[in-house]
Each structure stands twice: as C-alpha cells, then as structure tokens.
One Martini backbone bead per residue (centre of mass of N, CA, C, O) as a GRO file, in nm:
protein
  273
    1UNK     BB    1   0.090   0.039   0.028
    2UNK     BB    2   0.047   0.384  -0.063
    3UNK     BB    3   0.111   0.662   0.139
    4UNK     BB    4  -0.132   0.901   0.097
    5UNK     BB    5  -0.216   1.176   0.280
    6UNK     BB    6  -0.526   1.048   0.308
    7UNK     BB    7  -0.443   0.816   0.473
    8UNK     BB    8  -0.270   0.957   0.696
    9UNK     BB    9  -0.516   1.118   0.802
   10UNK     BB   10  -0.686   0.915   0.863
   11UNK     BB   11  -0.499   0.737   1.090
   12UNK     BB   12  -0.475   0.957   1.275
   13UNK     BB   13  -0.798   1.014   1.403
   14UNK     BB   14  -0.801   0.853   1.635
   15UNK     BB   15  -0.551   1.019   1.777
   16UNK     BB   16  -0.711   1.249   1.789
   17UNK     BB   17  -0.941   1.187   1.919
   18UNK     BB   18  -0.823   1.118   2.186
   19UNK     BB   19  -0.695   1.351   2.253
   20UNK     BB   20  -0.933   1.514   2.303
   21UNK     BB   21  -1.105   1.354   2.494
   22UNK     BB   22  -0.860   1.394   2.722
   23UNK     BB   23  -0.908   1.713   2.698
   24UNK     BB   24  -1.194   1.718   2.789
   25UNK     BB   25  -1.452   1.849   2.979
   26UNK     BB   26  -1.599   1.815   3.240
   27UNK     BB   27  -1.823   1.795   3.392
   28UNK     BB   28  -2.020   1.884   3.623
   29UNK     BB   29  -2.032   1.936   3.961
   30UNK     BB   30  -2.175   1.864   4.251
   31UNK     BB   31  -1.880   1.859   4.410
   32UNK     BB   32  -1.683   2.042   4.609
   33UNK     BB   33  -1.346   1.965   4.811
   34UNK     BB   34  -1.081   2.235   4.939
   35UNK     BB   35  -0.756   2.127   5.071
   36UNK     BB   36  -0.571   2.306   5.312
   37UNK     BB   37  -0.191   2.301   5.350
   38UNK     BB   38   0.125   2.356   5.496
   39UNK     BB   39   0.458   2.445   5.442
   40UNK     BB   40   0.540   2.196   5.184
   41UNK     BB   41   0.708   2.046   4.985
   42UNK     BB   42   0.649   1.810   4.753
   43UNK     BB   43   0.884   1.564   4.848
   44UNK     BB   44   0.727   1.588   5.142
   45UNK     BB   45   0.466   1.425   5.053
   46UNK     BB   46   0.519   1.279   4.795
   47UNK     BB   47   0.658   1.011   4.864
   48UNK     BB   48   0.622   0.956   5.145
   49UNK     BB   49   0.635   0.792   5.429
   50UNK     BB   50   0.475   0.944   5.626
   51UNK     BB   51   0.226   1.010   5.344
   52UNK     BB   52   0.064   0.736   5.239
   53UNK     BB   53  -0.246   0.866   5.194
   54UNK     BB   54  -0.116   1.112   5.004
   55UNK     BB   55   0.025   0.959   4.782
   56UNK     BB   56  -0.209   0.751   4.706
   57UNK     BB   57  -0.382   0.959   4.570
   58UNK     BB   58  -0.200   1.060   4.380
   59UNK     BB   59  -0.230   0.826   4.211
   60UNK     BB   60  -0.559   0.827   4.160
   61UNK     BB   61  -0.514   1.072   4.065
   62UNK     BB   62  -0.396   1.407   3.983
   63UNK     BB   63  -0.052   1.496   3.985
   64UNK     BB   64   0.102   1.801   4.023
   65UNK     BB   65   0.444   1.847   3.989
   66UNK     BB   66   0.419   2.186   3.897
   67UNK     BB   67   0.311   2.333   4.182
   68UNK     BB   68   0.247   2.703   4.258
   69UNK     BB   69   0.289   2.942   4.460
   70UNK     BB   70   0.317   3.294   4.504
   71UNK     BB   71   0.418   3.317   4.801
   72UNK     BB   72   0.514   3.474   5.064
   73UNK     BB   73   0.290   3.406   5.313
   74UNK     BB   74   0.029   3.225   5.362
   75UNK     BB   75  -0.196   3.423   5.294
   76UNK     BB   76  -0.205   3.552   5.019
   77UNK     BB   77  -0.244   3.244   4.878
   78UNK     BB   78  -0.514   3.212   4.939
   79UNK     BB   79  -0.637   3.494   4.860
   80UNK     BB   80  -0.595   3.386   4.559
   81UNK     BB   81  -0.774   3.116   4.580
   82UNK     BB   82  -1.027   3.305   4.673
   83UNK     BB   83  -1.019   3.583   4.425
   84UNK     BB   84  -0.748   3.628   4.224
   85UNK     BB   85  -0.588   3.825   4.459
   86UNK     BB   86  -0.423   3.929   4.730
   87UNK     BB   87  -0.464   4.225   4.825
   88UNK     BB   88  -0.219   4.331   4.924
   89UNK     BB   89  -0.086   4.088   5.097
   90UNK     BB   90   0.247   4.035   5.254
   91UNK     BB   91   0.128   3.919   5.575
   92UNK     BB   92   0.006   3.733   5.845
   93UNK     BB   93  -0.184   3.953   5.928
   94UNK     BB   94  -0.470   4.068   6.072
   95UNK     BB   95  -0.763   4.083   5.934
   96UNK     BB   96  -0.981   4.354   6.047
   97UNK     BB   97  -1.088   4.417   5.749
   98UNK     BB   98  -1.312   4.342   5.477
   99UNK     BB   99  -1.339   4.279   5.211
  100UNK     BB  100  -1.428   4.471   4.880
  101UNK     BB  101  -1.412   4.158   4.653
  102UNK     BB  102  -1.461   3.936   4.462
  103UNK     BB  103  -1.553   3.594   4.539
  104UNK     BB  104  -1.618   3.259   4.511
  105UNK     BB  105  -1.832   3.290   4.690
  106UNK     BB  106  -2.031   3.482   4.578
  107UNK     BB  107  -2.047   3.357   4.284
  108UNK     BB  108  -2.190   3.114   4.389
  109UNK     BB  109  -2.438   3.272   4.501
  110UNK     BB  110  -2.539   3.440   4.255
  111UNK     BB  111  -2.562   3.138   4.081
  112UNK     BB  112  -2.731   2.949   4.274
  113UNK     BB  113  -2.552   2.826   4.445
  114UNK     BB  114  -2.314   2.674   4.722
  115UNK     BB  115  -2.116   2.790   5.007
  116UNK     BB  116  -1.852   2.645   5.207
  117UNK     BB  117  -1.648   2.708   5.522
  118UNK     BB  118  -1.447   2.495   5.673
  119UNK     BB  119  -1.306   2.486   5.984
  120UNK     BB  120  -1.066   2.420   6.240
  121UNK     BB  121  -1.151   2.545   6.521
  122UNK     BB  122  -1.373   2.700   6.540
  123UNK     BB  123  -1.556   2.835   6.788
  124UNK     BB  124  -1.777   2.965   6.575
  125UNK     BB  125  -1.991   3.065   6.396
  126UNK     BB  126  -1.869   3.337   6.241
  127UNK     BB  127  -1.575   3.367   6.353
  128UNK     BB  128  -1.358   3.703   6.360
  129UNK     BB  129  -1.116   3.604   6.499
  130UNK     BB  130  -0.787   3.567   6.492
  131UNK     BB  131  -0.780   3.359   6.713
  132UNK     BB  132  -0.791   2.999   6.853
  133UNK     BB  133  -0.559   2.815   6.959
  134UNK     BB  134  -0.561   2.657   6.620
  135UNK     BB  135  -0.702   2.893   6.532
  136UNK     BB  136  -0.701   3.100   6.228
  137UNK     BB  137  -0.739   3.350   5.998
  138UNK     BB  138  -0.539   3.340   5.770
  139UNK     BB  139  -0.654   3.061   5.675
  140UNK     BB  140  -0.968   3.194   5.640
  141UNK     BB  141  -1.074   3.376   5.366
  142UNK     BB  142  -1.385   3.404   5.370
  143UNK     BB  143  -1.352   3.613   5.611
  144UNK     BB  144  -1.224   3.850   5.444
  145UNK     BB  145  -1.554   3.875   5.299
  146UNK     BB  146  -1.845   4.069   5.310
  147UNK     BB  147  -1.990   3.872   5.077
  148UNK     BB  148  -1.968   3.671   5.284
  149UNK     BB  149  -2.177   3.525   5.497
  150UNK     BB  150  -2.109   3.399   5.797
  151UNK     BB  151  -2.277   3.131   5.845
  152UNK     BB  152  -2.063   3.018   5.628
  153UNK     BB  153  -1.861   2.988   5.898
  154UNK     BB  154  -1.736   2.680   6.002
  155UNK     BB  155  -1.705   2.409   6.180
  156UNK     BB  156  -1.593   2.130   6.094
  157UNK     BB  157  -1.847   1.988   6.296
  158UNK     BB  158  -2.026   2.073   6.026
  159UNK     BB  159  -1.995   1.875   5.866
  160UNK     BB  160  -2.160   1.674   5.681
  161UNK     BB  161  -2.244   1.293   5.666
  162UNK     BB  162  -2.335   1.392   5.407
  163UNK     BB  163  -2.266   1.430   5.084
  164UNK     BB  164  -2.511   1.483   4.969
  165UNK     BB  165  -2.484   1.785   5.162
  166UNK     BB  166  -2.315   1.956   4.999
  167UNK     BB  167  -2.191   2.211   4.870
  168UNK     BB  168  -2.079   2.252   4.589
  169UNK     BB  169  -1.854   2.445   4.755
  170UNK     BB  170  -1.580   2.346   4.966
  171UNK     BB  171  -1.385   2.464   5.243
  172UNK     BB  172  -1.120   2.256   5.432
  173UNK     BB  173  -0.928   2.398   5.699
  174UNK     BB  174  -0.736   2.315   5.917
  175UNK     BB  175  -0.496   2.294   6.160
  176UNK     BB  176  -0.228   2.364   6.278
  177UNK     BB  177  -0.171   2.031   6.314
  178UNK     BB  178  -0.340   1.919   6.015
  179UNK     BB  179  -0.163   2.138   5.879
  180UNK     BB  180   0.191   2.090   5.889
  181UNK     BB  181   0.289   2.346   6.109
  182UNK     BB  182   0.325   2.167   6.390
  183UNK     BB  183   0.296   1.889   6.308
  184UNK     BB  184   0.345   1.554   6.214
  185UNK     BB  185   0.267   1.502   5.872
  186UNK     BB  186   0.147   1.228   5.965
  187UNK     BB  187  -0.113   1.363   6.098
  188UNK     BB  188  -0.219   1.474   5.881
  189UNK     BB  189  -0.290   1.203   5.720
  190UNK     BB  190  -0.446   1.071   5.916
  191UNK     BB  191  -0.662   1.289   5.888
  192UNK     BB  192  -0.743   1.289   5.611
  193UNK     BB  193  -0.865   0.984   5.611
  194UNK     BB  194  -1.054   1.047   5.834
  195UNK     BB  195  -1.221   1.225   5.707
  196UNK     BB  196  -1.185   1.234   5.368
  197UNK     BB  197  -1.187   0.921   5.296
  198UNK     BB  198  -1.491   0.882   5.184
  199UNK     BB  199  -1.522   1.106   4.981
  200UNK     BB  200  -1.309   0.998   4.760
  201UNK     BB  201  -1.464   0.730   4.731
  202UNK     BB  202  -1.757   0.908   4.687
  203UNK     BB  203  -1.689   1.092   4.434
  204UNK     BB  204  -1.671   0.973   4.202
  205UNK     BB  205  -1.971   0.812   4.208
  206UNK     BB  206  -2.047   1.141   4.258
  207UNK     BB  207  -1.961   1.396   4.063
  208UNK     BB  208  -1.684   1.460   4.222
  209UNK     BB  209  -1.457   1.664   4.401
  210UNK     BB  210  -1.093   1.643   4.530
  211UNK     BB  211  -0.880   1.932   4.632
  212UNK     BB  212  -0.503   1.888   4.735
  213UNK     BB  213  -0.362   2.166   4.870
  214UNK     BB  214  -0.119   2.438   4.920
  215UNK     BB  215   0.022   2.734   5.001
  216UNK     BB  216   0.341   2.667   5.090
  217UNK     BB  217   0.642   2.586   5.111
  218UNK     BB  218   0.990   2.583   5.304
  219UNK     BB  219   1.173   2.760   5.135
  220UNK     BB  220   1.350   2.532   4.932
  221UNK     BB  221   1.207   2.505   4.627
  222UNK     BB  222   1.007   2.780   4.489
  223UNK     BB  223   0.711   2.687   4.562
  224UNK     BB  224   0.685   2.398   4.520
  225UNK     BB  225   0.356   2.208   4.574
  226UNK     BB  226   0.098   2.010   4.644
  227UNK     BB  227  -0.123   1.848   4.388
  228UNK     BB  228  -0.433   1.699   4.402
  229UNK     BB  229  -0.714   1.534   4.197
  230UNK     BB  230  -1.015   1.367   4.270
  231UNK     BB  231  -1.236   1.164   4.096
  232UNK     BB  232  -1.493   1.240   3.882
  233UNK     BB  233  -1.294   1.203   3.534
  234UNK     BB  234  -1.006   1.151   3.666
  235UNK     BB  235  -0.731   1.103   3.566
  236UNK     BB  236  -0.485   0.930   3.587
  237UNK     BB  237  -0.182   1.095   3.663
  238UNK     BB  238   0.071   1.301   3.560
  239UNK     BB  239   0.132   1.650   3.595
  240UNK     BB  240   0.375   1.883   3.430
  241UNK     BB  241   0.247   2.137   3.430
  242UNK     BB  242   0.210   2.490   3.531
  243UNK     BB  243   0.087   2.570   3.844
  244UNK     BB  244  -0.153   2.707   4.065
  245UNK     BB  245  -0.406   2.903   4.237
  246UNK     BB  246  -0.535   3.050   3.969
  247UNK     BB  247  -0.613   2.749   3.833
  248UNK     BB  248  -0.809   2.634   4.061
  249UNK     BB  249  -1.012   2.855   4.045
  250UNK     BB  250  -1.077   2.834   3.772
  251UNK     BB  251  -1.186   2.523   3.753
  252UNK     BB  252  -1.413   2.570   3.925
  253UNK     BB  253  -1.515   2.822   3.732
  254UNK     BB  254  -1.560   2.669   3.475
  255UNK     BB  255  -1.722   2.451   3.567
  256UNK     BB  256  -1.992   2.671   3.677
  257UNK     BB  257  -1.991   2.915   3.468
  258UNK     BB  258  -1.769   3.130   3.572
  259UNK     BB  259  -1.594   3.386   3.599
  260UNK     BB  260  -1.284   3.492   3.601
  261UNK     BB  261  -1.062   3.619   3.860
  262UNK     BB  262  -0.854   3.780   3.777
  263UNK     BB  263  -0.560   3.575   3.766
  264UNK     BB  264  -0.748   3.365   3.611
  265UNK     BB  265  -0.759   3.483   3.328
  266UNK     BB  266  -0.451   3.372   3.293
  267UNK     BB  267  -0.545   3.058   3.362
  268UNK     BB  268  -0.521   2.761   3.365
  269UNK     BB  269  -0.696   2.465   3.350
  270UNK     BB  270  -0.683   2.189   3.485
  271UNK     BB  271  -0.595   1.880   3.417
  272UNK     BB  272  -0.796   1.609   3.411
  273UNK     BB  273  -0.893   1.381   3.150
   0.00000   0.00000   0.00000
C-alpha cells in the first residue's frame, strides 16, 4: 500500500480523537471539597514515608508535579486562592477589616450555588478573631470577603454526615496540628485519610471532585507545592505543566460557568480528563 496524504490523515484520526476525548472538559460536578494545607515542597509530601495516605491519593487522582505557590507567607496565598488576587496582602498579619472585592464565594451565590467554609477548631459559627487555640484567621480567607454571610464560616464539626449534603463547593481548611503547620506531616496524613477519606472514595461515584493542594513550600524549593484532584472523569497519572492557585480557582470557576476573577482570567485550567 502506497501511503498518500489522505491515507495519512485517516489513520491519524483515531489518535487524534483520542487526544481530544482526553483534553475535553469534565462535566459539572455536584460538589468540590477544597483541602488546603500548610508550608511543605512537593518531595516531603508526596511520596514521603510519613504521607503514605496522601501519597496514595496522587496514584489514584491526577498528581501535578509543577504546582506552585505565589508568594510566601501564607496568607496572600489562600486569598489568591479564593478571589484570584492577593489583595495586596504581603504578611501574616491579621485582616481585622473585611474586603470589598469579588470572590468564590459570592460568585457561587450569585449563581444560584452554595458554599461553604469549614476551619477546624472555628470555636463558633460566624467567628472572626484573629485566633483561639489552634484556629488562625489568615488561613481562613473567606472570612476576610464582607460579601460572603459570616453563616457561611463553620467549624470542621458542622462538615455534613452525608456528602450529598454538601454545599456545590466546600473549603476545608485544618487546624494548625492537622495542616503540617505545627505538628508531625504523619498527624496530618491520619487526619486526612480520617476525615474526607469516605468522600475520595465516594467522589469518583457521585460526580464531585477533591482538591488537595497547600498554601506555599518550607522556603526551600522555589515555592513548590503539592496538588492532587481525584474524583468523577479525572484521569489517574502525573501532570507536568506549570500550575498555581489561580489555575485551581479557574478550574472551579470554569465547572460552574463563572467568569474567571482577578488572575484566573490568564491561567490555564488544570488538565484533569
């Protein structure tokens, strides 16, 4: 058989169907739950001794191995993460005045959705001190937007029994022990697999989605970061292109056909199918 142009072009078709199939976008889920956790590189989570329950994740979900923060220290971070803008925040300091400025959470109420944000150790609904025990403020960034109902701000212990009770899109941020802040990343791994390890297992089946990514590295990799989604139609394996917290909000807002805020409008979607 002499192979000309159009045979060619035939034969690729299949390979590049395929190709399309695999980049094409996931369907709406019913819920995202968004687990942020505090200052470790890449290599000391995933594929740690310590970390095998979170490590375990990245094989089964889509694992991005280029994923980083935007700055240090960890508050700008979050606020990146939830409004696509630091917000001209460059410290830890605590927010004691609310922004006035488009975000997450607002964009999903506006559009007929739901969310909420559960902190571990919140010691009351609604609550917005600076700290108490092992809850911070800065790692809670929907409490710094005036536009998101204080209501909306729950402790871990209000988190639903039942996942298809959960809000379109769920923010759940540990406690200072249970996000690698204070205590050892081990204490971490256990929290994890305890608490939302029925929902990885129950995502997949039920059309929802877990995001696990950190707020920024321990200072010694250029702001490297772990991030793994798992869930309904995310392909398993190793994603090598460069993403961020503004690829994660993109991604969220792309699901749910919200225009993209701040810096999500030039970053790319995480590739997940």
């Amino acid at each position: 058989m002499r192979w000309t142009p159009a045979l060619l072009a035939a034969a690729a078709l299949p390979v590049l169907a395929s190709s399309v199939a695999a980049s094409a976008p996931l369907p709406r889920p019913d819920h995202v739950v968004v687990v942020v956790m505090e200052n470790k590189r890449y290599d000391a989570v995933i594929g740690h001794a310590r970390t095998p329950y979170i490590s375990a994740l990245a094989r089964r979900g889509a694992n991005f191995t280029a994923a980083y923060g935007e700055t240090h220290p960890s508050q700008p971070n979050y606020l990146a993460l939830f409004s696509g803008s630091t917000q001209g925040v460059t410290d830890n300091s605590c927010l004691r005045r609310p922004f006035d400025a488009p975000n997450l959470g607002r964009q999903l109420l506006d559009a007929g959705l739901t969310f909420t944000g559960y902190a571990e150790a919140l010691p009351s609904a609604g609550y917005t001190g600076c700290a108490s025990g092992t809850y911070v403020r800065r790692h809670n960034p929907w409490v710094d937007f005036a536009s998101v109902p204080a209501s909306l701000n729950r402790p871990l212990s209000a988190l639903p029994a039942g996942w298809d009770e959960l809000p379109s899109v769920a923010f759940v941020v540990p406690d200072l022990c249970h996000d690698m802040h204070d205590c050892p990343k081990g204490d971490a791994d256990a929290w994890m697999r305890r608490e939302l390890g029925s929902y990885a297992d129950w995502a997949t089946a039920h059309n929802s989605l877990l995001i696990l990514t950190f707020d920024e590295d321990n200072g010694t990799d250029g702001n490297h970061i772990p991030t793994v989604v798992l869930g309904a139609g995310v392909r398993p394996g190793d994603r090598v292109e460069r993403v961020d917290h503004y690829a994660i909000l993109r991604t969220i807002e792309d699901a749910y056909g919200l225009p993209p805020l701040g810096a999500a409008a030039q970053a790319t979607p995480l590739r997940l199918g």
